[in-house]
XYZ file of C-alpha atoms in Angstrom:
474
model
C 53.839 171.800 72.763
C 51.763 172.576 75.203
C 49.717 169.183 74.982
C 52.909 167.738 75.369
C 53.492 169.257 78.587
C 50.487 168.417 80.228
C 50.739 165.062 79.300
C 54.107 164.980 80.615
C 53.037 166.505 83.331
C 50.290 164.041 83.775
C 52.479 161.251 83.676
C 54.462 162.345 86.445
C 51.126 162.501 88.684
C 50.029 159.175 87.510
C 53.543 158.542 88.968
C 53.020 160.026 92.044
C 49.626 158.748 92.805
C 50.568 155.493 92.435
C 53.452 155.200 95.075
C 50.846 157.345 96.823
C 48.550 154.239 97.421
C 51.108 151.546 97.367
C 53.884 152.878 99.703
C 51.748 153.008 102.815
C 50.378 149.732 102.200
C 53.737 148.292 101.167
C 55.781 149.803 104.208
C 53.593 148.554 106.681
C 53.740 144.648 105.126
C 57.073 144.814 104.508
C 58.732 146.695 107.363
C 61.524 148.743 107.778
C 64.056 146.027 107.272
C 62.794 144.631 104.279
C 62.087 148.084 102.651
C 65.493 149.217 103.299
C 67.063 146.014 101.467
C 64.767 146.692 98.466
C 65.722 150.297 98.426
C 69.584 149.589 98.728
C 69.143 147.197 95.752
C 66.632 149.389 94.082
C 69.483 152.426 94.206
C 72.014 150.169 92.613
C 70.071 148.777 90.026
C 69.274 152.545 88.908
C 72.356 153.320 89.021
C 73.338 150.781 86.483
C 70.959 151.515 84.720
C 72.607 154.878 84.054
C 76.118 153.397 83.651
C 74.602 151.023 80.937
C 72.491 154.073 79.621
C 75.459 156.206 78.982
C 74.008 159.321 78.660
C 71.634 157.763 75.755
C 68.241 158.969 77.128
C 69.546 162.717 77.348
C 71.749 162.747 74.257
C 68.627 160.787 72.087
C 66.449 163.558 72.952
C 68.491 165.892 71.698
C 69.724 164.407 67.999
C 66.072 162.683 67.127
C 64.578 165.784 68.275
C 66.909 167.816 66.176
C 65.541 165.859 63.013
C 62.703 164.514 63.663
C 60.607 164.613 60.205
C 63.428 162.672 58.545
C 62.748 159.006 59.257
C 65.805 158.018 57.631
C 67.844 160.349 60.128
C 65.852 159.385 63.090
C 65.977 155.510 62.012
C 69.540 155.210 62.035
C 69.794 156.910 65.192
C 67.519 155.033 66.969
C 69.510 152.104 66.096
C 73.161 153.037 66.344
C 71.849 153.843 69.772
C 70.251 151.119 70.684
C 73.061 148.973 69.780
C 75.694 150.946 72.135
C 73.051 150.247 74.999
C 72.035 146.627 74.050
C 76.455 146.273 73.725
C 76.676 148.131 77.725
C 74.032 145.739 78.557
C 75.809 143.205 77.826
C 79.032 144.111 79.820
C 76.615 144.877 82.581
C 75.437 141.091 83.140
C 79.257 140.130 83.553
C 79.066 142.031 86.486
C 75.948 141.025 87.965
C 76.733 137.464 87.102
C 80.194 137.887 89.084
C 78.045 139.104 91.609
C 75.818 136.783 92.174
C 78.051 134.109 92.367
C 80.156 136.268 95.235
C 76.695 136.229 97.336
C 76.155 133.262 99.472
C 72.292 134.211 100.313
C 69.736 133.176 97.477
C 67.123 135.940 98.764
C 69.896 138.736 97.402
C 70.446 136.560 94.420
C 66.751 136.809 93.042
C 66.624 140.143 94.384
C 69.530 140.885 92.046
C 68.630 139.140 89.238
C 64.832 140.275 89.129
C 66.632 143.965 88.976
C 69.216 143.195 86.211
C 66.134 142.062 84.216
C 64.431 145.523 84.874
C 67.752 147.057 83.614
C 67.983 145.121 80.476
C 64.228 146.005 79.671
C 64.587 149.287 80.662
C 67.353 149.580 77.550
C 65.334 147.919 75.197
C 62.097 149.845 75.829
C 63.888 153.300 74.801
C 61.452 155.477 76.321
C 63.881 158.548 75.373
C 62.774 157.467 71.220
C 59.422 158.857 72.253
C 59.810 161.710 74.338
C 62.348 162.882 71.199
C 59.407 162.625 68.973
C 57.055 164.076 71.383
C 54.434 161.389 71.720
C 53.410 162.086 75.689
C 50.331 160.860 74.978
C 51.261 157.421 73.601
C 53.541 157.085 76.951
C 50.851 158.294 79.074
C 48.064 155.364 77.860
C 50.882 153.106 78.446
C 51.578 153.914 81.468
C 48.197 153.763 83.069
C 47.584 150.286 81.685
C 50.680 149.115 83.138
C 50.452 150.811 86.425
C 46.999 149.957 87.069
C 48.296 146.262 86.391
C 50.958 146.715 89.178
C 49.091 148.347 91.528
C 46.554 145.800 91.457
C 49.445 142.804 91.579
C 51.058 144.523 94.746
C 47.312 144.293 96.833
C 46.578 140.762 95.614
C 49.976 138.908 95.811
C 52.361 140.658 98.428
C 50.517 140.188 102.029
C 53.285 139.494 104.583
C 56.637 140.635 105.591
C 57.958 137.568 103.833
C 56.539 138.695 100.477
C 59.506 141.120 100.014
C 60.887 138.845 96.614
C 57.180 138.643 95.312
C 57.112 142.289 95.108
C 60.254 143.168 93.766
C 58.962 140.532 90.816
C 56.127 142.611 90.011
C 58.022 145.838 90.062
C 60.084 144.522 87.472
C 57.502 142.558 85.058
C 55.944 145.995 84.972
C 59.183 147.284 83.433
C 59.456 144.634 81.031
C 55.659 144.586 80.254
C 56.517 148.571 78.989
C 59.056 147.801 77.032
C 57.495 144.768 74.906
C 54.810 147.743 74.472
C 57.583 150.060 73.050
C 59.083 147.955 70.925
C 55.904 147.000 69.513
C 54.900 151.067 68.879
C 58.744 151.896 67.656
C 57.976 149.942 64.524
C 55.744 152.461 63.241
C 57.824 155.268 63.155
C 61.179 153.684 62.167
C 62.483 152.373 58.565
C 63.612 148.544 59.655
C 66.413 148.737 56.755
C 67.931 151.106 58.163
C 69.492 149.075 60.886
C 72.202 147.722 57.828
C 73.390 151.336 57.646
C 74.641 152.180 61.633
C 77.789 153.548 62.602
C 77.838 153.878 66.123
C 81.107 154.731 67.119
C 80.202 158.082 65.912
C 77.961 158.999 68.873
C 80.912 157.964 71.102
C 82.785 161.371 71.612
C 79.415 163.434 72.561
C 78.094 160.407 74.752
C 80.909 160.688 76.684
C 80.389 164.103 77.570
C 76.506 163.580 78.022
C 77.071 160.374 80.217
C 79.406 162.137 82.945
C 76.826 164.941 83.181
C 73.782 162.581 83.457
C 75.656 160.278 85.786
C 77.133 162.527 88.115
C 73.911 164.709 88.234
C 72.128 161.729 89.568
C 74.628 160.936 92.087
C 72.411 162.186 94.578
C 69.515 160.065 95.674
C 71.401 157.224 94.656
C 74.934 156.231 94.972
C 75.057 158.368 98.658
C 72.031 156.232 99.720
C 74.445 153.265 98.883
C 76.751 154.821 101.290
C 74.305 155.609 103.684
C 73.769 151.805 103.754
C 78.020 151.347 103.825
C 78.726 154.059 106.360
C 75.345 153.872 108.282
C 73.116 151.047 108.639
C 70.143 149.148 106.342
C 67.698 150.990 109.516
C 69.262 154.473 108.281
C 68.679 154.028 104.436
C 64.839 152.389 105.173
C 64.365 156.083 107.133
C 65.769 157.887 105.040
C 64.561 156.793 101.599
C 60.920 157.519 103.125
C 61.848 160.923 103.068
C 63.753 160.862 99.857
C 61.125 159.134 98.018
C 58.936 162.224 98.633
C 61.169 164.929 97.513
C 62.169 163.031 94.578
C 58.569 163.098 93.600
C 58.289 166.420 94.209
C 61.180 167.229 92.014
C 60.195 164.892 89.216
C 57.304 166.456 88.975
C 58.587 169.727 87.854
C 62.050 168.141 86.119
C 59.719 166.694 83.391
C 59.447 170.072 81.911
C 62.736 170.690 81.176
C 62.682 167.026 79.738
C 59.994 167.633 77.458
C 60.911 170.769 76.819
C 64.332 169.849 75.562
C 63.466 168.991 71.987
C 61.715 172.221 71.512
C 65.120 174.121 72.609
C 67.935 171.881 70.419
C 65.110 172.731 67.669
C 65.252 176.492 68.607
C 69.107 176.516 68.619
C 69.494 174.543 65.591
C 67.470 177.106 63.633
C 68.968 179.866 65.289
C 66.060 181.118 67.164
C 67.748 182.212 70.201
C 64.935 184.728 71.147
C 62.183 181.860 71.229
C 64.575 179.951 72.621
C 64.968 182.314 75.473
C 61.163 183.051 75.924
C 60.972 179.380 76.106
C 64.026 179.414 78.866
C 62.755 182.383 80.818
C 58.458 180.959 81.145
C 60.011 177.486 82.322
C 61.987 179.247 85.393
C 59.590 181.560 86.416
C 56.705 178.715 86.627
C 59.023 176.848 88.517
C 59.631 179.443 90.726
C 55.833 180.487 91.110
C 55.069 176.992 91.625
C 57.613 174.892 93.919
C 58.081 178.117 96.662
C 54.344 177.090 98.189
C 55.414 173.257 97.758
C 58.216 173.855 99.867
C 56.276 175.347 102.250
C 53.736 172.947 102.443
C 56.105 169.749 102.536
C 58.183 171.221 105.393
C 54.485 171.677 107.223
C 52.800 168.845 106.240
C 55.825 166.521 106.660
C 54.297 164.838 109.946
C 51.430 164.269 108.097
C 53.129 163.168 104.934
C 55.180 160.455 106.738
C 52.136 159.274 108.574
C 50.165 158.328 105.857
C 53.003 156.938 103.738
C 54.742 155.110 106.639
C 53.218 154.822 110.079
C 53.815 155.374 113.235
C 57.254 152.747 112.469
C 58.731 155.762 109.929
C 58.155 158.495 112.623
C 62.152 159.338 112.291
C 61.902 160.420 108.912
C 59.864 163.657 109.486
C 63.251 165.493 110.273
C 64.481 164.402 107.661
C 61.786 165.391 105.048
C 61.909 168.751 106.792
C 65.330 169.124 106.229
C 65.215 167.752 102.617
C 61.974 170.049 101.850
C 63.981 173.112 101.159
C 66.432 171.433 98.290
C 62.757 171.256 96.287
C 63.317 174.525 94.955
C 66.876 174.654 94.344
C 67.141 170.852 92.682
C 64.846 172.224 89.965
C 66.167 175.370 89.158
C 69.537 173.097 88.961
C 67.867 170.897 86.522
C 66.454 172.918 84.296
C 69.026 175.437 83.722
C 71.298 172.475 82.732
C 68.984 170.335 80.987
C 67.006 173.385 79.429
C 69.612 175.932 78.435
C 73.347 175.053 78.712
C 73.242 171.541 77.556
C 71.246 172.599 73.997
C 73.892 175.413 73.984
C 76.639 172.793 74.070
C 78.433 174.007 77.266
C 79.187 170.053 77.899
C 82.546 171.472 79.991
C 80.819 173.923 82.530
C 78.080 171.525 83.237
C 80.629 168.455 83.839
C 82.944 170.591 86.101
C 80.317 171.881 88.665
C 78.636 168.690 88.657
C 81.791 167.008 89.821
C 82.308 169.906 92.119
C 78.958 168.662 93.941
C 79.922 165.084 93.710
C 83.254 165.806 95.665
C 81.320 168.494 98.033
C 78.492 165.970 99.006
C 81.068 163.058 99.833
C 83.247 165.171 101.534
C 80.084 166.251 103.657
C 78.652 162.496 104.234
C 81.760 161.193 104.918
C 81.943 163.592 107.686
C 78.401 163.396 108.706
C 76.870 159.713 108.229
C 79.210 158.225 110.920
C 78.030 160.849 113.583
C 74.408 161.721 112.561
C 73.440 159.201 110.014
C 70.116 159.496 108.086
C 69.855 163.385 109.131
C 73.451 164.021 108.340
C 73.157 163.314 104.745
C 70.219 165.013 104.545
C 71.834 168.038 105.083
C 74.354 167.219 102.780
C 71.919 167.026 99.763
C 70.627 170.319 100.349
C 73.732 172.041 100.483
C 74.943 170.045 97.460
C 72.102 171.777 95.393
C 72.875 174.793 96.889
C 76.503 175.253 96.002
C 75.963 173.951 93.196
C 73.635 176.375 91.570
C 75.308 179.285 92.827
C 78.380 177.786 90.825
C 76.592 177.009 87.666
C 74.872 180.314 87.448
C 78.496 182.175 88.249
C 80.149 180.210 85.254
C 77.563 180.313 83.020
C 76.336 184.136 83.817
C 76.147 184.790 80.087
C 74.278 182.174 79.334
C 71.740 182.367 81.965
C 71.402 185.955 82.522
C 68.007 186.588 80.608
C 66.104 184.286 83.435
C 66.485 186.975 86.253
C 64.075 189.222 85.684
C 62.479 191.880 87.756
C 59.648 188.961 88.109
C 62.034 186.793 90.319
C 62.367 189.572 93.008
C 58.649 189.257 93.361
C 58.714 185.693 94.346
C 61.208 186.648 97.091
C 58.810 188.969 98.478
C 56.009 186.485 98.856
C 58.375 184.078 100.504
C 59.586 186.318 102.699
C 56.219 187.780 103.475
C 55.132 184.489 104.019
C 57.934 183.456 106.289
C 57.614 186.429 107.986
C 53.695 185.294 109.199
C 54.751 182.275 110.145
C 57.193 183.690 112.582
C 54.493 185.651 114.096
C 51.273 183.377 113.914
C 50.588 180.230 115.672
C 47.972 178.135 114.636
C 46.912 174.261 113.341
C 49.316 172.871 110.277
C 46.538 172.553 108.015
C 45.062 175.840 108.538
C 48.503 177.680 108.108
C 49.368 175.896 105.462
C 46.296 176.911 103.637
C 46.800 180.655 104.852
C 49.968 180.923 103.727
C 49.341 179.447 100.356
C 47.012 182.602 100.174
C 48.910 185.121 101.485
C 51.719 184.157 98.734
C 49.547 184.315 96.264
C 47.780 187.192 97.019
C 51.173 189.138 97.520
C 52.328 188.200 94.063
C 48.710 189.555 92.723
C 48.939 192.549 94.200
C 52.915 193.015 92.642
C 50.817 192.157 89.046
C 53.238 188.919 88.341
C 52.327 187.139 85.284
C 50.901 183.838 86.365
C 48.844 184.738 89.409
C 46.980 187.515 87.020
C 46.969 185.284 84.301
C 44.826 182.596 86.377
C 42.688 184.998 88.102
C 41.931 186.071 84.540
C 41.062 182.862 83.620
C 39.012 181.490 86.545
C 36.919 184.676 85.884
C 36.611 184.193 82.343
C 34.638 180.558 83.519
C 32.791 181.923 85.997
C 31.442 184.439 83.242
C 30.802 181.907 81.082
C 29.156 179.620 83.499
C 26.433 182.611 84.179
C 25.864 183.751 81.205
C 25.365 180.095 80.258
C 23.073 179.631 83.400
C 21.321 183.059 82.323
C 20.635 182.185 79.179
């Protein structure tokens, strides 16, 4: 499990470093304009994705996980699945098609059709088969392979700001060039007869309930960047997604876990062992916590330097904006994973569906008030309350359920931030240097109030230094 993790984990940063070298490079060819059009259609085309997914990626997780040393079971499922997604693909390309046909410029056409592509592909490929089954490290090889492909592709081939359809081609042969690699490893694992024996309408019911929580969960970052782009302007969502892009990674980062984790827990519950189950629960928070409180602090910091190197001078307007959006890190994970971790393997489908819609309607509400009068920073303020609200909610509802996270642990993490914030309110000094200085100072406080993961890696960086001098002794 814990290989898995890291892996995981791993992934995520090969995800991350990647954007890491390309987005500078690709903003400054491109420009604003052209990166804003790529985003709005980039936004949509994940969206459908979702709407075609319908809650599959989540929901697959959970059953092949569930029984995942029958390959009978897992067979069937895989392709009772599949089918459903292949059959909302397919409903999908009407749309696009009547689309397409509705726009009179042939740049958005390609644009559109390059992305519908990555959609299809994206269904096919069933990444969610793998996760189920744990096999990290198979996605992991992949991934690097095809990456390094596309990173290369981007350099060589898109060179001017007229390159914009050139590199939403290669964005989207990598996603087909994954797939074709899936589909290729999925034969190994699956019984091929099996596909005579589906019944898919029996998944129906529980996708249902899966797809509104999936859907509406990822409402933010995407379909209120499509109204940024309505209500505000294709300037606005090019700013703006800058910004985004970073938190998102941020949060990504960290949401794997409960992703990876979530086999582990429907096994747990399934075999009634609640307790492991909530040792499992409780470890996954309180990293979180100990981990994304000093990455808030440092993205709120470092965000002039952050947009610098990702953007230019040209993106300059987004530091307010990543600012702003910094300080939803924290709460968008803890959001996550107590839905995605806990209360969806415990079946509270209803809970999860009703605060999630309460966000959806809160965060409209709030950019329909703010976009019109302060664009790009308006809505960023509206995603951070969003999260907000909505975790108080979900923890109220759900109190039972979630109760065993708060520990006397979590008050310690308070202290450190406050400590922390506290300095900064006194001290005034070079970004760099007070970042680093307060990433000590946090750490040091939780140290010194014994919590579990600070002593556990001081205990472990001096069990290597031991063992490097007694080596070096010897």
């Amino acid at each position: 499990m814990r290989n898995n993790v890291i892996f995981s984990m791993l992934g995520i940063i090969l995800n991350t470093i990647i954007p890491i070298i390309t987005y500078p490079y690709v903003t400054r060819v491109l420009g604003v304009d052209s990166l804003g059009i790529y985003n709005f259609y980039s936004s949509a085309s994940t969206y459908l994705i979702l709407l075609t997914n319908l809650g599959i990626s989540i929901y697959g997780i959970r059953e092949i996980g569930r029984f995942r040393n029958n390959v009978k079971q897992i067979s069937r499922i895989y392709f009772e699945l599949l089918s459903i997604n292949l059959f909302m693909c397919l409903l999908a390309l009407c749309f696009v098609i009547y689309v397409i046909l509705s726009i009179a410029n042939p740049k958005d056409s390609f644009i559109i059709s390059w992305f519908y592509l990555s959609v299809l592909f994206t269904c096919v490929g069933a990444d969610w088969f793998f996760v189920a089954l744990e096999k990290q490290k198979y996605l992991l090889i992949r991934n690097v392979i095809v990456k390094l492909l596309s990173l290369v592709s981007i350099f060589l081939f898109v060179t001017d700001r007229n390159d914009l359809l050139i590199y939403v081609a290669i964005i989207s042969l990598s996603t087909i060039l994954v797939s074709c690699c899936n589909v290729y490893s999925v034969l190994r694992f699956v019984d091929l007869s099996e596909c005579r024996n589906i019944h898919c309408l029996r998944h129906i019911k529980q996708l249902m309930g899966i797809f509104i929580i999936d859907i509406s969960y990822r409402y933010l970052g995407l379909v209120d960047v499509i109204l940024l782009g309505i209500w505000g302007s294709k300037w606005d969502v090019g700013i703006y997604s800058v910004a985004l892009k970073v938190v998102l990674l941020c949060i990504q980062f960290f949401n794997v876990l409960a992703t990876t984790l979530l086999p582990r827990s429907s096994f747990y519950i399934n075999n009634s062992e609640f307790l492991e189950f909530e040792k499992l629960s409780r470890k996954s928070v309180q990293l979180i916590c100990f981990l994304c409180v000093p990455l808030v602090i440092f993205v709120f910091y470092c965000a002039h330097y952050i947009i610098y190197f990702l953007g230019g001078a040209d993106f300059k307007d987004s530091i307010l904006a990543l600012k702003i959006l910094s300080f939803s890190i924290l709460f968008a994970i803890l959001y996550n994973t107590i839905i995605f971790q806990i209360l969806y393997p415990l079946g509270r489908i209803k809970s999860i569906i009703f605060v999630n819609t309460t966000g959806i309607i809160v965060n409209t509400i709030l950019n329909y008030i703010l976009i019109p009068n302060y664009h790009y920073i308006g809505i960023a303020y509206s995603y951070v309350i969003t999260f907000i609200i909505s975790l108080i909610i979900i923890c109220i509802i759900n109190i039972e359920d979630v109760k065993f996270i708060f520990t006397h642990r979590m008050l310690s993490y308070l202290v450190a931030s406050l400590v922390v914030f506290v300095f900064n309110l006194l001290v005034f000094m070079d970004t760099i240097l007070l970042v680093a200085l307060d990433a000590l100072i946090y750490f040091f406080v939780l140290y010194c109030m014994k919590e579990e993961f600070c002593v556990n890696a001081i205990l472990y960086i001096n069990g290597i230094r031991m063992r490097f001098l007694r080596k070096n002794n010897n």
